[in-house]
Short mmCIF file of C-alpha atoms in Angstrom, two decimals:
data_model
loop_
_atom_site.label_atom_id
_atom_site.label_comp_id
_atom_site.label_asym_id
_atom_site.label_seq_id
_atom_site.Cartn_x
_atom_site.Cartn_y
_atom_site.Cartn_z
CA MET N 194 4.26 194.26 3.04
CA TYR N 195 2.12 196.93 1.87
CA ASN N 196 2.25 199.12 -1.34
CA ILE N 197 0.96 202.74 -2.12
CA LYS N 198 -2.55 201.42 -3.17
CA ASP N 199 -2.79 199.57 0.44
CA TYR N 200 -1.82 202.83 2.17
CA ALA N 201 -4.53 205.17 0.18
CA TYR N 202 -7.20 202.41 0.45
CA ARG N 203 -6.54 202.42 4.22
CA GLY N 204 -6.66 206.22 4.27
CA LEU N 205 -9.54 206.49 2.85
CA MET N 206 -11.35 203.84 4.97
CA PHE N 207 -9.94 205.74 8.25
CA ALA N 208 -11.76 208.91 6.56
CA ASN N 209 -14.94 207.15 6.06
CA ASN N 210 -15.09 205.26 9.14
CA ILE N 211 -14.53 208.42 11.38
CA VAL N 212 -17.07 210.74 9.22
CA PHE N 213 -19.86 208.13 8.91
CA PRO N 214 -19.42 205.69 12.02
CA ARG N 215 -22.74 204.05 11.63
CA ARG N 216 -21.67 203.02 7.93
CA LYS N 217 -18.24 201.69 8.45
CA GLN N 218 -16.43 199.42 6.22
CA LEU N 219 -14.14 196.62 7.47
CA SER N 220 -10.68 196.62 5.75
CA THR N 221 -9.90 193.43 7.55
CA LEU N 222 -11.88 190.29 9.07
CA MET N 223 -10.06 187.45 10.60
CA PHE N 224 -12.07 184.30 11.05
CA TYR N 225 -10.86 182.15 14.04
CA SER N 226 -12.75 179.44 12.38
CA THR N 227 -12.27 176.77 14.83
CA ASN N 228 -10.41 176.17 18.11
CA LEU N 229 -9.36 172.77 17.01
CA CYS N 230 -5.38 172.73 16.85
CA ASN N 231 -2.75 169.99 16.57
CA SER N 232 0.15 171.99 18.29
CA LYS N 233 0.69 172.76 22.06
CA CYS N 234 2.14 176.22 22.00
CA LYS N 235 3.34 177.57 25.49
CA HIS N 236 2.26 181.08 24.34
CA CYS N 237 -1.35 180.09 22.95
CA PHE N 238 -3.73 177.37 24.78
CA VAL N 239 -6.31 177.47 22.05
CA TRP N 240 -5.61 173.74 21.47
CA ALA N 241 -6.73 172.93 25.33
CA GLN N 242 -9.93 174.82 24.68
CA ARG N 243 -13.07 172.52 25.09
CA PRO N 244 -15.69 171.95 23.70
CA VAL N 245 -14.42 172.06 20.06
CA VAL N 246 -16.66 174.66 18.04
CA HIS N 247 -16.40 175.83 14.48
CA ILE N 248 -17.81 178.55 12.42
CA SER N 249 -19.82 176.50 9.67
CA LYS N 250 -19.59 177.25 5.91
CA THR N 251 -23.08 178.29 5.82
CA LYS N 252 -22.65 180.80 8.78
CA THR N 253 -19.40 182.00 6.94
CA ILE N 254 -21.14 182.87 3.79
CA ASP N 255 -23.96 184.52 5.73
CA ILE N 256 -21.37 186.77 7.42
CA MET N 257 -19.61 187.63 3.88
CA ASN N 258 -22.90 188.78 2.68
CA SER N 259 -23.03 191.65 5.20
CA LYS N 260 -23.03 195.21 3.94
CA CYS N 261 -19.74 196.16 5.99
CA ILE N 262 -17.64 193.59 3.91
CA SER N 263 -16.75 195.08 0.48
CA LYS N 264 -14.58 193.08 -2.21
CA ASN N 265 -11.52 195.12 -1.04
CA THR N 266 -11.87 193.52 2.69
CA THR N 267 -9.12 191.27 3.32
CA ILE N 268 -10.16 188.04 4.95
CA GLY N 269 -7.89 186.01 7.13
CA LEU N 270 -8.66 182.27 7.91
CA GLU N 271 -7.20 181.10 11.08
CA GLY N 272 -7.89 178.84 14.05
CA GLY N 273 -6.69 176.68 16.08
CA GLU N 274 -5.40 175.15 12.89
CA PHE N 275 -7.87 176.29 10.13
CA LEU N 276 -7.21 173.12 7.91
CA LEU N 277 -8.61 171.17 10.75
CA HIS N 278 -11.90 172.75 10.34
CA PRO N 279 -14.29 169.79 9.14
CA GLU N 280 -15.17 172.02 6.04
CA ALA N 281 -12.01 173.52 5.56
CA ASN N 282 -11.77 172.71 1.78
CA GLU N 283 -15.32 173.62 1.09
CA ILE N 284 -14.89 177.08 2.92
CA LEU N 285 -11.62 177.74 0.85
CA LYS N 286 -13.37 176.61 -2.37
CA TRP N 287 -15.83 179.13 -1.79
CA PHE N 288 -13.42 181.94 -1.07
CA ALA N 289 -11.54 181.07 -4.37
CA GLU N 290 -14.55 181.59 -6.32
CA ASN N 291 -16.31 184.43 -4.54
CA HIS N 292 -14.09 186.55 -2.63
CA LYS N 293 -10.45 186.09 -3.88
CA ASN N 294 -8.98 188.74 -1.29
CA PHE N 295 -8.63 185.85 1.58
CA GLU N 296 -5.30 184.82 3.32
CA LEU N 297 -4.54 181.41 5.00
CA LEU N 298 -2.66 180.92 8.22
CA SER N 299 -1.14 177.55 9.07
CA ASN N 300 1.01 175.72 11.64
CA CYS N 301 2.10 173.34 9.04
CA LEU N 302 2.09 170.33 11.01
CA GLN N 303 0.04 168.54 8.20
CA PRO N 304 2.25 169.88 5.43
CA GLN N 305 0.77 168.08 2.65
CA ARG N 306 -2.68 169.24 3.31
CA VAL N 307 -1.37 172.69 3.31
CA ILE N 308 0.43 172.33 0.05
CA ASP N 309 -2.72 170.41 -1.44
CA ALA N 310 -4.96 173.65 -0.15
CA VAL N 311 -2.76 176.30 -1.68
CA LYS N 312 -2.35 174.67 -5.00
CA LYS N 313 -6.11 173.88 -5.41
CA TYR N 314 -7.13 177.30 -3.60
CA PRO N 315 -4.61 179.66 -3.79
CA PRO N 316 -4.83 182.47 -1.19
CA LYS N 317 -3.95 186.16 -1.56
CA ARG N 318 -1.24 185.11 0.89
CA LEU N 319 0.12 182.14 3.16
CA TYR N 320 1.31 182.93 6.75
CA LEU N 321 3.41 180.26 8.36
CA SER N 322 4.32 180.19 11.93
CA LEU N 323 8.01 179.89 12.67
CA ASP N 324 9.69 180.99 15.95
CA GLY N 325 13.15 179.88 15.70
CA ASN N 326 15.18 177.09 14.75
CA ARG N 327 14.13 173.39 15.23
CA GLU N 328 14.93 173.30 18.93
CA THR N 329 13.15 176.17 19.51
CA TYR N 330 9.93 175.28 17.55
CA LEU N 331 9.71 171.95 19.63
CA TYR N 332 10.23 173.93 22.68
CA MET N 333 7.83 176.67 22.21
CA ARG N 334 5.27 174.88 20.16
CA GLY N 335 5.40 171.33 21.80
CA ALA N 336 5.59 169.78 18.14
CA ASP N 337 8.21 168.69 15.83
CA GLY N 338 7.19 170.98 12.99
CA TYR N 339 10.35 172.94 11.84
CA ASP N 340 11.08 170.57 8.96
CA LYS N 341 7.35 170.66 7.87
CA VAL N 342 7.22 174.60 7.75
CA ILE N 343 10.36 174.37 5.49
CA GLN N 344 8.70 171.72 3.26
CA VAL N 345 5.74 174.09 2.96
CA VAL N 346 7.84 177.05 2.12
CA GLU N 347 9.60 175.32 -0.60
CA ALA N 348 6.50 174.01 -1.93
CA CYS N 349 4.54 177.03 -2.05
CA LYS N 350 6.92 179.98 -2.38
CA ASP N 351 6.29 180.17 -6.32
CA ILE N 352 2.65 179.62 -6.10
CA VAL N 353 1.35 182.40 -3.46
CA PRO N 354 3.40 185.10 -1.70
CA VAL N 355 4.79 183.38 1.77
CA SER N 356 5.42 185.02 4.93
CA LEU N 357 7.00 183.59 8.05
CA MET N 358 5.37 184.63 11.13
CA PHE N 359 7.53 185.22 14.24
CA THR N 360 6.63 185.73 17.63
CA LEU N 361 8.95 187.47 20.15
CA SER N 362 8.03 185.77 23.47
CA PRO N 363 9.31 184.46 26.91
CA TYR N 364 10.05 181.32 24.87
CA ASN N 365 12.60 182.61 22.32
CA ASN N 366 14.95 185.25 21.75
CA PHE N 367 16.71 187.64 19.28
CA ASP N 368 18.96 184.51 18.08
CA ASP N 369 16.04 182.83 16.99
CA LEU N 370 14.71 185.77 15.19
CA ASN N 371 18.04 186.11 13.47
CA PHE N 372 17.69 182.62 12.30
CA VAL N 373 14.25 182.99 11.03
CA ILE N 374 15.15 186.19 9.08
CA GLU N 375 18.09 184.07 7.56
CA ILE N 376 15.52 181.65 6.56
CA ALA N 377 13.28 184.06 4.73
CA LYS N 378 16.36 185.55 3.08
CA LYS N 379 17.44 182.09 1.73
CA TYR N 380 13.88 181.67 0.26
CA ASN N 381 13.24 185.19 -0.74
CA ILE N 382 10.12 185.40 1.24
CA ASP N 383 8.66 188.06 3.68
CA ILE N 384 8.85 187.84 7.51
CA ARG N 385 6.39 189.53 10.00
CA ILE N 386 7.36 189.79 13.42
CA GLY N 387 5.02 190.16 16.27
CA VAL N 388 5.32 190.55 20.28
CA TYR N 389 3.93 188.08 22.81
CA ASN N 390 0.62 189.71 24.55
CA ASN N 391 -1.97 188.44 26.82
CA ILE N 392 -4.65 187.67 24.60
CA ASP N 393 -8.17 186.49 26.20
CA PHE N 394 -8.72 184.19 23.37
CA PHE N 395 -5.47 182.68 23.53
CA ASN N 396 -5.89 181.76 27.44
CA THR N 397 -2.14 182.94 27.89
CA VAL N 398 -0.28 182.18 30.86
CA ASP N 399 2.93 183.98 31.38
CA ALA N 400 2.70 187.71 31.58
CA ALA N 401 3.85 189.79 28.84
CA HIS N 402 5.53 193.15 28.76
CA VAL N 403 6.81 192.72 32.19
CA ALA N 404 8.54 196.19 32.67
CA GLU N 405 11.49 195.20 35.22
CA THR N 406 13.44 193.36 32.47
CA CYS N 407 13.33 193.27 28.64
CA GLU N 408 13.88 190.27 26.22
CA CYS N 409 17.38 190.81 26.19
CA GLY N 410 17.60 190.48 30.23
CA CYS N 411 18.63 194.26 30.77
CA LYS N 412 17.09 196.45 33.38
CA TYR N 413 14.77 199.12 32.30
CA THR N 414 16.60 202.22 33.94
CA ASP N 415 17.33 205.59 32.48
CA GLU N 416 20.95 204.37 31.65
CA ASN N 417 20.19 201.59 29.59
CA ARG N 418 16.89 202.05 27.76
CA GLU N 419 18.50 201.71 24.63
CA ASN N 420 19.71 198.19 25.40
CA PHE N 421 16.79 196.47 23.92
CA ILE N 422 17.31 198.30 20.65
CA LYS N 423 20.84 197.91 20.61
CA THR N 424 20.31 193.96 20.74
CA ILE N 425 17.72 193.92 17.89
CA PRO N 426 19.39 191.90 15.18
CA GLU N 427 20.92 194.05 12.45
CA ASN N 428 19.11 191.76 9.90
CA VAL N 429 15.67 193.21 11.01
CA LYS N 430 16.45 196.52 9.23
CA ASN N 431 16.81 194.78 6.04
CA THR N 432 13.15 193.46 6.47
CA SER N 433 10.11 195.21 5.63
CA GLU N 434 8.14 197.09 8.37
CA ASN N 435 9.56 195.20 11.22
CA TYR N 436 12.30 197.31 12.86
CA ASP N 437 9.96 200.18 13.78
CA PHE N 438 7.59 197.94 15.29
CA LEU N 439 10.14 196.48 17.83
CA VAL N 440 11.45 199.87 18.48
CA LEU N 441 8.35 201.44 19.23
CA TYR N 442 7.47 198.24 21.18
CA ASN N 443 9.90 199.67 23.55
CA GLU N 444 9.17 203.08 23.67
CA TRP N 445 5.57 201.73 24.35
CA LYS N 446 6.38 199.16 26.83
CA THR N 447 8.53 201.86 28.94
CA GLY N 448 5.65 204.33 29.04
CA ARG N 449 6.76 206.99 26.52
CA LEU N 450 4.74 206.00 23.20
CA LYS N 451 1.18 206.76 23.48
CA LEU N 452 -1.00 206.27 20.19
CA HIS N 453 -4.71 206.08 19.80
CA CYS N 454 -6.42 202.77 18.26
CA TYR N 455 -8.32 203.46 15.32
CA SER N 456 -7.85 200.11 14.15
CA ILE N 457 -11.12 199.09 16.04
CA PHE N 458 -12.79 201.29 13.50
CA ASP N 459 -11.20 199.28 10.58
CA SER N 460 -10.63 195.63 11.79
CA LEU N 461 -12.48 192.82 13.62
CA VAL N 462 -12.16 189.24 14.60
CA ILE N 463 -14.83 186.66 14.99
CA HIS N 464 -13.91 183.77 17.53
CA PRO N 465 -14.99 180.33 16.95
CA ASN N 466 -18.04 180.50 19.38
CA GLY N 467 -19.24 183.42 17.41
CA ASN N 468 -18.23 186.11 19.66
CA VAL N 469 -16.93 189.53 18.30
CA PRO N 470 -14.44 191.35 20.72
CA ILE N 471 -14.14 195.12 20.27
CA CYS N 472 -10.33 194.21 19.83
CA GLN N 473 -7.92 191.23 20.57
CA ASN N 474 -6.91 192.71 23.99
CA LEU N 475 -9.79 193.76 25.93
CA ASP N 476 -12.37 191.65 27.17
CA ILE N 477 -15.30 193.24 25.67
CA ARG N 478 -17.65 192.02 23.46
CA LEU N 479 -19.53 193.92 20.82
CA GLY N 480 -21.84 190.91 20.11
CA ASN N 481 -22.11 187.21 18.64
CA ILE N 482 -22.84 186.20 15.04
CA TYR N 483 -25.51 183.94 16.42
CA GLU N 484 -27.45 186.62 17.87
CA LYS N 485 -27.07 189.55 15.57
CA SER N 486 -25.90 190.28 12.16
CA LEU N 487 -22.21 191.53 11.69
CA ASP N 488 -23.52 194.80 10.40
CA GLU N 489 -25.52 195.19 13.73
CA ILE N 490 -22.39 194.25 15.89
CA TYR N 491 -19.87 196.39 13.96
CA ASN N 492 -22.25 199.55 13.24
CA GLY N 493 -24.62 199.23 15.92
CA LYS N 494 -25.35 202.15 17.98
CA ASP N 495 -23.96 200.68 20.96
CA SER N 496 -20.91 199.28 19.41
CA VAL N 497 -20.15 203.03 18.02
CA LYS N 498 -20.14 204.34 21.47
CA LEU N 499 -17.66 201.67 22.62
CA GLN N 500 -15.34 201.97 19.80
CA LYS N 501 -15.43 205.96 19.98
CA LYS N 502 -14.58 205.60 23.62
CA TYR N 503 -11.76 203.14 23.40
CA ALA N 504 -10.24 204.36 20.07
CA THR N 505 -9.08 207.51 21.79
CA THR N 506 -8.35 206.31 25.05
CA CYS N 507 -6.87 202.97 24.83
CA ASN N 508 -3.07 202.42 24.81
CA GLN N 509 -2.90 199.06 26.63
CA CYS N 510 -1.65 196.56 24.10
CA TRP N 511 1.25 196.01 21.28
CA ILE N 512 -0.86 193.48 19.39
CA ASN N 513 0.25 193.54 15.64
CA PHE N 514 -3.26 193.11 14.41
CA HIS N 515 -3.97 196.62 15.82
CA ARG N 516 -1.07 198.69 16.58
CA LYS N 517 0.65 198.46 13.11
CA TYR N 518 -2.53 200.14 11.84
CA ASP N 519 -1.73 203.34 13.49
CA ILE N 520 2.10 203.33 12.95
CA VAL N 521 1.31 202.87 9.06
CA LEU N 522 -1.63 205.59 9.23
CA LEU N 523 0.56 208.24 11.10
CA ARG N 524 4.00 207.66 9.69
CA SER N 525 2.49 207.99 6.11
CA LEU N 526 0.37 211.09 7.12
CA GLU N 527 3.75 212.84 8.51
CA LYS N 528 5.43 212.57 5.18
CA PHE N 529 2.83 214.94 3.88
CA ILE N 530 1.38 216.69 6.70
CA PRO N 531 2.91 218.37 9.92
CA LYS N 532 2.50 216.43 13.15
CA SER N 533 0.54 219.36 14.57
CA VAL N 534 -1.94 219.45 11.88
CA ILE N 535 -2.67 215.79 11.91
CA GLN N 536 -3.11 215.98 15.71
CA LEU N 537 -5.84 218.41 14.69
CA PHE N 538 -8.30 215.43 13.63
CA TYR N 539 -6.48 212.33 14.99
CA GLY N 540 -5.90 213.65 18.61
CA LYS N 541 -2.55 214.18 20.65
CA TYR N 542 0.03 211.40 20.30
CA GLN N 543 3.72 210.58 20.88
CA TRP N 544 6.17 208.33 19.62
CA THR N 545 8.28 208.75 22.69
CA ASP N 546 8.75 210.97 25.68
CA ASN N 547 9.56 214.18 23.65
CA PRO N 548 5.77 214.71 22.31
CA ALA N 549 7.45 217.05 19.46
CA LEU N 550 9.34 214.24 17.70
CA THR N 551 8.08 212.80 14.78
CA TYR N 552 8.28 209.25 13.67
CA LYS N 553 11.41 210.17 11.24
CA LYS N 554 13.13 211.60 13.97
CA VAL N 555 12.52 208.85 16.48
CA ILE N 556 13.41 205.90 13.85
CA TYR N 557 15.71 207.26 11.19
CA PRO N 558 18.56 208.02 13.72
CA ARG N 559 18.61 204.36 14.78
CA LEU N 560 18.65 203.12 11.10
#
């Protein structure tokens, strides 16, 4: 998923943002440009939000002129369903001409609209939601969209890099994950695996990460903690940067993994109503783009205090957007620097209940 250049850039950004917290630069900025959605997902209730609100093209361009955004900042365009935004094509056109480092996310329920947009305004990467086979898709997302996703994959895979996005949730299982991996293999495309979380913006209902049982149905006891890991499809090991995310999720869920969350120094999301939360998990707002500039919101004195506080004390979620950052950062550093040295500037962390074990010793024996 990421190359050496990506790792080096994120590492340099980490150093800059820690040393100069009032002059931080964003590596990733996600626009939830609209809460309008044509799906009815069980794991996300954005589609039920009212009133419907959008971030206009004019406001989007204003935000993109912020000092904290560079040409290397990856922009995500999402919703709701981004392509339902009344100015979707105009916004895509602007990015295609002015900031080519943008990614488009879609549920594909209007497949031709996605295909036309990709052909006319090709993003750096196209992310498509697929959480299982046809029946699972209908059950989980409340719409018959499986064939539409496949239609978009077939039409776009040779135009731009395509990633299937799978969310492991209470509404699907590892059989569904195995199915989606086979689809990715068939079309020679990427798959990215996430885990259902209680995210405030998504208005989630069912509790995530219930400790008594895991997704495979087993009890979390000392005798069978490894059952979750053993039931992860073997195919996951052949995908890029997914197996460790699930293994470490199990370590985190059972209280054995403890990482800081420096992604909040590096990445932001903007909600359709203009709110900018400190992260996707905590109900803490740094500001609103209709009240302050993004630079003030991201690098203001009060925001820096909050970022410093939660970066070193929060271990409360397993959201891909945030936790993958520290996994990649730390496992990359451990290739070259002893864990004891890393902790001098990163702070203490542990991958499992034995704080001395490195990423390699936790993950590699299971591969």
